[in-house]
PDB file of C-alpha atoms in Angstrom:
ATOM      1  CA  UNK I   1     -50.873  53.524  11.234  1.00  0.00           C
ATOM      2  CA  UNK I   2     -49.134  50.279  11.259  1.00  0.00           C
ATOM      3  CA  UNK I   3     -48.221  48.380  14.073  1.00  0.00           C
ATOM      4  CA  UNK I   4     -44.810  49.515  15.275  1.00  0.00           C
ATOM      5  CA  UNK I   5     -42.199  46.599  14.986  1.00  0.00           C
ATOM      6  CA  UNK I   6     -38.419  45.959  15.973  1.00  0.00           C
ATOM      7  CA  UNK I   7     -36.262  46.350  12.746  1.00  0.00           C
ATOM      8  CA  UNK I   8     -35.020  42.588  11.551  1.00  0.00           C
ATOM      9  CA  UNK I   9     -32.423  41.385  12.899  1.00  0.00           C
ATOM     10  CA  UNK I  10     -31.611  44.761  15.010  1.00  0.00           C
ATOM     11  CA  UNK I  11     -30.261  43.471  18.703  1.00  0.00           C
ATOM     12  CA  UNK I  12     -31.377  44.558  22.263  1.00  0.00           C
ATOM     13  CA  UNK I  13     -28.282  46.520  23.217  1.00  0.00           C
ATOM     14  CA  UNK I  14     -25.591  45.138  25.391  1.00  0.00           C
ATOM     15  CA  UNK I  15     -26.382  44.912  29.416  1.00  0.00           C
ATOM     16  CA  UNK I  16     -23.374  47.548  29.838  1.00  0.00           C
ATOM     17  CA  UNK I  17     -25.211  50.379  27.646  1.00  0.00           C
ATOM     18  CA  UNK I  18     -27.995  50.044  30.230  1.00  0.00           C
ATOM     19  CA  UNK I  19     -25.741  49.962  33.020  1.00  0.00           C
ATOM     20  CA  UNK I  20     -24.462  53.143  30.986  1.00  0.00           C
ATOM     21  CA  UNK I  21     -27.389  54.402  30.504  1.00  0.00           C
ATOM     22  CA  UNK I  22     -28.400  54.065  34.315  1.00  0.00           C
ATOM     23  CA  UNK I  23     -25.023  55.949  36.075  1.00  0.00           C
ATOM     24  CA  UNK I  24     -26.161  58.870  32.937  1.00  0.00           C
ATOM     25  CA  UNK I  25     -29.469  59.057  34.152  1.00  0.00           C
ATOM     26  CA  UNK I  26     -28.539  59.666  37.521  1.00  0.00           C
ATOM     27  CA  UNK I  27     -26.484  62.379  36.327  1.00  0.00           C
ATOM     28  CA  UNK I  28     -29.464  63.667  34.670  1.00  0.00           C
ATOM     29  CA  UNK I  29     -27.911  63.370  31.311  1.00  0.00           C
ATOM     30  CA  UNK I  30     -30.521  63.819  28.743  1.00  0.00           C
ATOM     31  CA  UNK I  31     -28.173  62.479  25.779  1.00  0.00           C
ATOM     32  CA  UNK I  32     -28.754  58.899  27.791  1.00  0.00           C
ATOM     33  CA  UNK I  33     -32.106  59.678  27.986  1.00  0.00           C
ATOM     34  CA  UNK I  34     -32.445  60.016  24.178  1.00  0.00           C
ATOM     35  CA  UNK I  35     -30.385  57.312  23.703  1.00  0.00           C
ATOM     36  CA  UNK I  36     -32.599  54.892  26.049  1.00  0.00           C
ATOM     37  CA  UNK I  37     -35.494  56.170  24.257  1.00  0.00           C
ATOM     38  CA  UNK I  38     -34.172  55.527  20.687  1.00  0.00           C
ATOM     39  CA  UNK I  39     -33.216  52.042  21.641  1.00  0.00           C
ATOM     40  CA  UNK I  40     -36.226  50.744  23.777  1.00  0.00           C
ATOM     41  CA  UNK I  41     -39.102  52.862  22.496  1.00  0.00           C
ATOM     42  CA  UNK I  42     -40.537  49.930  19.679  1.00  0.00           C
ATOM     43  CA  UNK I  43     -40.106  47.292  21.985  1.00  0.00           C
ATOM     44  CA  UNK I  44     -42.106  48.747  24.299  1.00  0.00           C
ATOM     45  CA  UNK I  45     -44.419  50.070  22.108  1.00  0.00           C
ATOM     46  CA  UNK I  46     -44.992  46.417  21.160  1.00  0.00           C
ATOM     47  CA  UNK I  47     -44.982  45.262  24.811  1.00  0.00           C
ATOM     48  CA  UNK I  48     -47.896  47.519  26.055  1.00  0.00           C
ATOM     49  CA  UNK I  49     -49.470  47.062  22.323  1.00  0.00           C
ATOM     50  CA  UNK I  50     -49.474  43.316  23.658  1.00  0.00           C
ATOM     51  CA  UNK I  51     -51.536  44.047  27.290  1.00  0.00           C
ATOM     52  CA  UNK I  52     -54.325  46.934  25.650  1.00  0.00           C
ATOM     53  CA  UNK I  53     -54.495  45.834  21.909  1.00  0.00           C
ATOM     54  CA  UNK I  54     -54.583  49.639  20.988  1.00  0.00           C
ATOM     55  CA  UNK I  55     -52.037  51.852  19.293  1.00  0.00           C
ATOM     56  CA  UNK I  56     -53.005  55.198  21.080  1.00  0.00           C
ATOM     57  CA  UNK I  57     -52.927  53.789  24.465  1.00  0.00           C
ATOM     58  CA  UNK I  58     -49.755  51.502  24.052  1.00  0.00           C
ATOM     59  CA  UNK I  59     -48.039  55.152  22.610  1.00  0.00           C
ATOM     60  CA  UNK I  60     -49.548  57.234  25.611  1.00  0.00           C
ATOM     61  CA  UNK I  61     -48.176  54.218  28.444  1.00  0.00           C
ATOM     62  CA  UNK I  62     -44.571  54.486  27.079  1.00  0.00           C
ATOM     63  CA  UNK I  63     -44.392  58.370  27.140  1.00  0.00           C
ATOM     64  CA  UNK I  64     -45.600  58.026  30.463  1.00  0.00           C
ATOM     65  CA  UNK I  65     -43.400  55.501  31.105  1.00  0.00           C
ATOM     66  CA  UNK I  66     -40.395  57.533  30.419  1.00  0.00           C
ATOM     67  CA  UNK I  67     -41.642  60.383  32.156  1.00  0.00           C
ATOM     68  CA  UNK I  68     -41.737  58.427  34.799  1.00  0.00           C
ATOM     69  CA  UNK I  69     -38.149  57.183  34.173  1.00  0.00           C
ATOM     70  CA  UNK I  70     -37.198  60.871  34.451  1.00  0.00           C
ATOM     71  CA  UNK I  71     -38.578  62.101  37.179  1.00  0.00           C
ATOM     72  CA  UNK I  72     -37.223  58.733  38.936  1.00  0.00           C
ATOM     73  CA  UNK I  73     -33.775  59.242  37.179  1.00  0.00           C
ATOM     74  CA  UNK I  74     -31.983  59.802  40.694  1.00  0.00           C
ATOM     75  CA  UNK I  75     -33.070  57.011  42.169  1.00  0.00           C
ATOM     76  CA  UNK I  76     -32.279  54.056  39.425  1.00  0.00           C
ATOM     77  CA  UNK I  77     -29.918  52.101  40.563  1.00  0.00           C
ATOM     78  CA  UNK I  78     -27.336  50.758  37.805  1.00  0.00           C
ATOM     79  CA  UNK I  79     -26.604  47.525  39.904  1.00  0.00           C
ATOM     80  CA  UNK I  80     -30.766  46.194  38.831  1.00  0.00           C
ATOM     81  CA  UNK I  81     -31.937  45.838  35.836  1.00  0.00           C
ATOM     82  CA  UNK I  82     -32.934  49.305  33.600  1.00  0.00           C
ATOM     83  CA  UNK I  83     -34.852  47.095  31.050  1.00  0.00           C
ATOM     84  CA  UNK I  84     -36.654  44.979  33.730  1.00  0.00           C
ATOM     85  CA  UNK I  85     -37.848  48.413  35.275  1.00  0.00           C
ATOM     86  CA  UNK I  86     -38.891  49.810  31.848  1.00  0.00           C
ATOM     87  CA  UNK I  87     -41.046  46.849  31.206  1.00  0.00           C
ATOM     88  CA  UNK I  88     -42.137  46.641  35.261  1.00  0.00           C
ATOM     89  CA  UNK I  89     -43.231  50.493  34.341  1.00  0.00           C
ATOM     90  CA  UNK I  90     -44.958  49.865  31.391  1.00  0.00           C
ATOM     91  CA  UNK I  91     -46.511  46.679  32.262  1.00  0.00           C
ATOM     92  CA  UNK I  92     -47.959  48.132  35.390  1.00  0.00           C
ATOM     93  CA  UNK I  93     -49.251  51.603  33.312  1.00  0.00           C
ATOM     94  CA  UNK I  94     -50.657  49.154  30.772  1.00  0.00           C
ATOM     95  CA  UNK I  95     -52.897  47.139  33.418  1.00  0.00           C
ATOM     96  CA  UNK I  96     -54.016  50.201  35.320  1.00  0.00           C
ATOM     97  CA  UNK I  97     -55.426  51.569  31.816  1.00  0.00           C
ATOM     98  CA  UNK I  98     -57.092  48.060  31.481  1.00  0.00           C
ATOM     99  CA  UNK I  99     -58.714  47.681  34.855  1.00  0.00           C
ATOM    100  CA  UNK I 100     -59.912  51.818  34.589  1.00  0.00           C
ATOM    101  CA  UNK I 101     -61.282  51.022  30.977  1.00  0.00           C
ATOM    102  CA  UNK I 102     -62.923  47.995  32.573  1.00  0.00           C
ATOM    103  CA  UNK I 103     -61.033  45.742  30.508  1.00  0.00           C
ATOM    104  CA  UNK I 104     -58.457  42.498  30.459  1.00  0.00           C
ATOM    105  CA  UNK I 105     -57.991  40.671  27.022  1.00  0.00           C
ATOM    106  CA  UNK I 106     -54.713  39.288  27.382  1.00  0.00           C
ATOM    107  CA  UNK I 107     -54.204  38.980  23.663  1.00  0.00           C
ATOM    108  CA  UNK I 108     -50.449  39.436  22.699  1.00  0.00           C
ATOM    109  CA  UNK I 109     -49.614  40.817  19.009  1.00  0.00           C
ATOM    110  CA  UNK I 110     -47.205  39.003  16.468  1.00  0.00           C
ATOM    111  CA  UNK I 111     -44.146  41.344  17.957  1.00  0.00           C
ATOM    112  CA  UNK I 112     -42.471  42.004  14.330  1.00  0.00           C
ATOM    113  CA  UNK I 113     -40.731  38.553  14.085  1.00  0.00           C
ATOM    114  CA  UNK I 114     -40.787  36.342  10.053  1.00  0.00           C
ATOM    115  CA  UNK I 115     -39.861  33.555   8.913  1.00  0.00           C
ATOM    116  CA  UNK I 116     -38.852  33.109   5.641  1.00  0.00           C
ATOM    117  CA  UNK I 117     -39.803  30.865   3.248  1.00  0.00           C
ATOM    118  CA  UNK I 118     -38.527  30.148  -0.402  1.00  0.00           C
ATOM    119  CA  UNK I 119     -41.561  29.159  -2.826  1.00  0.00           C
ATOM    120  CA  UNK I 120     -45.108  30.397  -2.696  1.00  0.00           C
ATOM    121  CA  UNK I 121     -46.343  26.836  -1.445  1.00  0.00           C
ATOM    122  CA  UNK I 122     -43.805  27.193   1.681  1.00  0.00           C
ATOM    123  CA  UNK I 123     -44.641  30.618   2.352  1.00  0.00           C
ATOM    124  CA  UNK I 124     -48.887  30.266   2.353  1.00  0.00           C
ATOM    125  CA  UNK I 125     -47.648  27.043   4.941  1.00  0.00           C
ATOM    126  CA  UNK I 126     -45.055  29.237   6.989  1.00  0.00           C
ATOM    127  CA  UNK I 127     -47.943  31.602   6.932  1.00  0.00           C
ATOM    128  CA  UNK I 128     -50.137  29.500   8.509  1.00  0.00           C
ATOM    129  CA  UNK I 129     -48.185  27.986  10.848  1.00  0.00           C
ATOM    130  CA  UNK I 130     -46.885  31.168  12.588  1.00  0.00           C
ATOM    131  CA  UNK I 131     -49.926  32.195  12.833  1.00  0.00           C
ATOM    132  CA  UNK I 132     -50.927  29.207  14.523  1.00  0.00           C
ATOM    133  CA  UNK I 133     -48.034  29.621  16.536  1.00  0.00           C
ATOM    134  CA  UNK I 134     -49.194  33.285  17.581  1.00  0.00           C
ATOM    135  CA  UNK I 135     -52.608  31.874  18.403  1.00  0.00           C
ATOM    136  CA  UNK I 136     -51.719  29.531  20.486  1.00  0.00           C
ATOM    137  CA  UNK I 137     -48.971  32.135  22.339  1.00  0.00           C
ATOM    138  CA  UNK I 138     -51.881  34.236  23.105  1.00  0.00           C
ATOM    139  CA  UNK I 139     -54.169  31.429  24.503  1.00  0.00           C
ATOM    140  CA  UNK I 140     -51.093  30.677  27.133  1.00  0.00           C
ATOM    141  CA  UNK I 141     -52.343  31.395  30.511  1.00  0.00           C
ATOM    142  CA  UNK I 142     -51.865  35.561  30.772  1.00  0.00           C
ATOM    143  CA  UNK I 143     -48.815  35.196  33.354  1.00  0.00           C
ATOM    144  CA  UNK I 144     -47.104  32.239  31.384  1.00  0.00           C
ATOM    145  CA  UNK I 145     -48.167  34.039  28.130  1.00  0.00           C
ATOM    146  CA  UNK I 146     -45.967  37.351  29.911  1.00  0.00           C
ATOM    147  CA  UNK I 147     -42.804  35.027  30.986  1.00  0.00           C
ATOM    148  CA  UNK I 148     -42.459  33.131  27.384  1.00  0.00           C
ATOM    149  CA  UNK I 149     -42.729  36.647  25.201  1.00  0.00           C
ATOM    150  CA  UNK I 150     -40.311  39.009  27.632  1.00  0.00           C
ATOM    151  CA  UNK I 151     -37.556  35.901  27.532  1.00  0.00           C
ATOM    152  CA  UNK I 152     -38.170  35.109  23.811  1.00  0.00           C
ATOM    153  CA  UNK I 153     -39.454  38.253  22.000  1.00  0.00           C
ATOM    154  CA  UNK I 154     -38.007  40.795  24.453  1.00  0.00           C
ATOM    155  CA  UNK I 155     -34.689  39.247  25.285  1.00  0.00           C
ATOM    156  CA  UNK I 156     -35.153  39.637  29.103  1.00  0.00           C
ATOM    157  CA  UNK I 157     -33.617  37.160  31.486  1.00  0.00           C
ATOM    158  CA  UNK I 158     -35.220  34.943  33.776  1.00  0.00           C
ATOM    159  CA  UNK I 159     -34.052  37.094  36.653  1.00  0.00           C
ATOM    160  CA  UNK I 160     -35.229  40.503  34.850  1.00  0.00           C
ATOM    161  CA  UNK I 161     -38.533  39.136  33.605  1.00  0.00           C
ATOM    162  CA  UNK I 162     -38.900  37.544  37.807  1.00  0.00           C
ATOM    163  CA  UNK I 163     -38.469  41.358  38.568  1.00  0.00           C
ATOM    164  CA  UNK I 164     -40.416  42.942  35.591  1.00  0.00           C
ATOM    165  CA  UNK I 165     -43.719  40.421  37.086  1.00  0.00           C
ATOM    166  CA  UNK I 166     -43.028  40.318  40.456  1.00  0.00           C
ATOM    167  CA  UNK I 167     -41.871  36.548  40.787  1.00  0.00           C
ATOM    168  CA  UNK I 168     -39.185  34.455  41.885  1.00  0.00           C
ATOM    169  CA  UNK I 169     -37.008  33.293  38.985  1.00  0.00           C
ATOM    170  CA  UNK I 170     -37.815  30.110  39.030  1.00  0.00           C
ATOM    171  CA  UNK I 171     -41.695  30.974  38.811  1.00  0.00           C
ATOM    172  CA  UNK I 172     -40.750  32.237  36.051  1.00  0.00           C
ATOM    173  CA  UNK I 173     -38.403  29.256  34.335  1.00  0.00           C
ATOM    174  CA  UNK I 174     -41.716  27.303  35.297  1.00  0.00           C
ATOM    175  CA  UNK I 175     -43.765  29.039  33.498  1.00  0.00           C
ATOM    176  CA  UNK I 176     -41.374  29.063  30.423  1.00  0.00           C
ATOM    177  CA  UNK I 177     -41.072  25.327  30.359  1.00  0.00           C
ATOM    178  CA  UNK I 178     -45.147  24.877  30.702  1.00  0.00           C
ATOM    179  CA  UNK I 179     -45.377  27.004  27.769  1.00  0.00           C
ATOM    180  CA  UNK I 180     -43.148  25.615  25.667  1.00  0.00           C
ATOM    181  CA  UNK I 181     -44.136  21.918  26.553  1.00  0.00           C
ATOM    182  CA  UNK I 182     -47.821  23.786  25.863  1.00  0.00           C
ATOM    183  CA  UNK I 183     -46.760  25.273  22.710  1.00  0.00           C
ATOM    184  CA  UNK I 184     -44.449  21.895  21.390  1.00  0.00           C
ATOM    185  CA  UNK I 185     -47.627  19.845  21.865  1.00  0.00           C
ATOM    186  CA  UNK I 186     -50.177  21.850  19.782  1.00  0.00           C
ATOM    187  CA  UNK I 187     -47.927  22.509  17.045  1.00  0.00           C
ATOM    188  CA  UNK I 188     -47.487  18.671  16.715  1.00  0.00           C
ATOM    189  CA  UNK I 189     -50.894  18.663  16.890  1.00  0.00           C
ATOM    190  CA  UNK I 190     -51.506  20.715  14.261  1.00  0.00           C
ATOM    191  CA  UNK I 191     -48.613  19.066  12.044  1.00  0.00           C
ATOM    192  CA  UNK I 192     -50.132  15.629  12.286  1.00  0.00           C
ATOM    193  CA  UNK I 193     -53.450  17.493  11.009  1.00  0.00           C
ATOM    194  CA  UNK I 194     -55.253  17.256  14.204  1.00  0.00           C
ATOM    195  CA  UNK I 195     -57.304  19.831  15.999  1.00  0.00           C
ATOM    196  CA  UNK I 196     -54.304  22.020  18.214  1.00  0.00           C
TER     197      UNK I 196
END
């Protein structure tokens, strides 16, 4: 089965449908439910994909993580974050499977995203430079590596990803601008045809 990715160019929904979405689930209204679950399921899917590298396990951690999300659903509170608790959910589900399989790899997939590219030339080079770029993404320090995908693959903000990994925010604007300073400096690098 292929690797489950977000449809191009489809959006995160809007910070109101989760606040929606949050004052429904306390209601126990399984339309939100199905609705959350429509709208966040890929993402996630590629999120826990990310922490255990393996399709049946990233599938089992976000069932579980929405069973978890229901038998919680009296308790979310629509004034946080309902993304940064999904992730927080599945993040934490995905590193207890690690450490009980004996297990940390840190290695992050390519989460869906193209670039295109108008002649065969450009494309082998767009080719090769996004996967460059992916490489060197999942080299990043693990907790750096976390911060820079959930802000620019995941659309979190600094304050949901700081709640999602259990930082302040600016821990995690830190370790956003030492990955991209990380990230700008091998890809020059590897543009000037030296070794990243």
């Amino acid at each position: 089965m292929a690797k489950p990715t977000v449809r191009e160019n489809e959006p995160l929904p809007q910070d109101a449908a989760f606040v929606s979405w949050s004052k429904r689930l306390r209601k126990s209204d399984e339309r939100a439910f199905s609705e959350l679950f429509e709208a966040m399921q890929v993402r996630l899917l590629q999120y826990a994909f990310g922490i255990t590298r393996d399709r049946e396990v990233a599938r089992d951690i976000v069932q579980d993580t929405f069973l978890k999300l229901w038998q919680i659903r009296e308790t979310v509170d629509p004034a946080r974050s309902l993304k940064a608790l999904l992730y927080t959910i599945v993040r934490n589900l995905a590193l207890n499977s690690q450490r009980a399989a004996g297990r940390t790899n840190g290695v992050f997939p390519e989460h869906g995203i193209t670039d295109p590219a108008p002649s065969a030339d450009e494309n082998v080079h767009a080719d090769l430079v996004q996967k460059a770029l992916y490489r060197f993404i999942d080299e990043l320090p693990e907790r750096r590596r976390m911060a820079f995908v959930l802000t620019r693959f995941e659309g979190l903000s600094h304050d949901e990803v700081a709640q999602a990994m259990n930082l302040t925010p600016r821990t995690v604007n830190t370790h956003i601008v030492l990955a991209m300073k990380d990230l700008r400096k091998r890809m020059k690098r590897l543009q000037s045809g030296q070794t990243p």
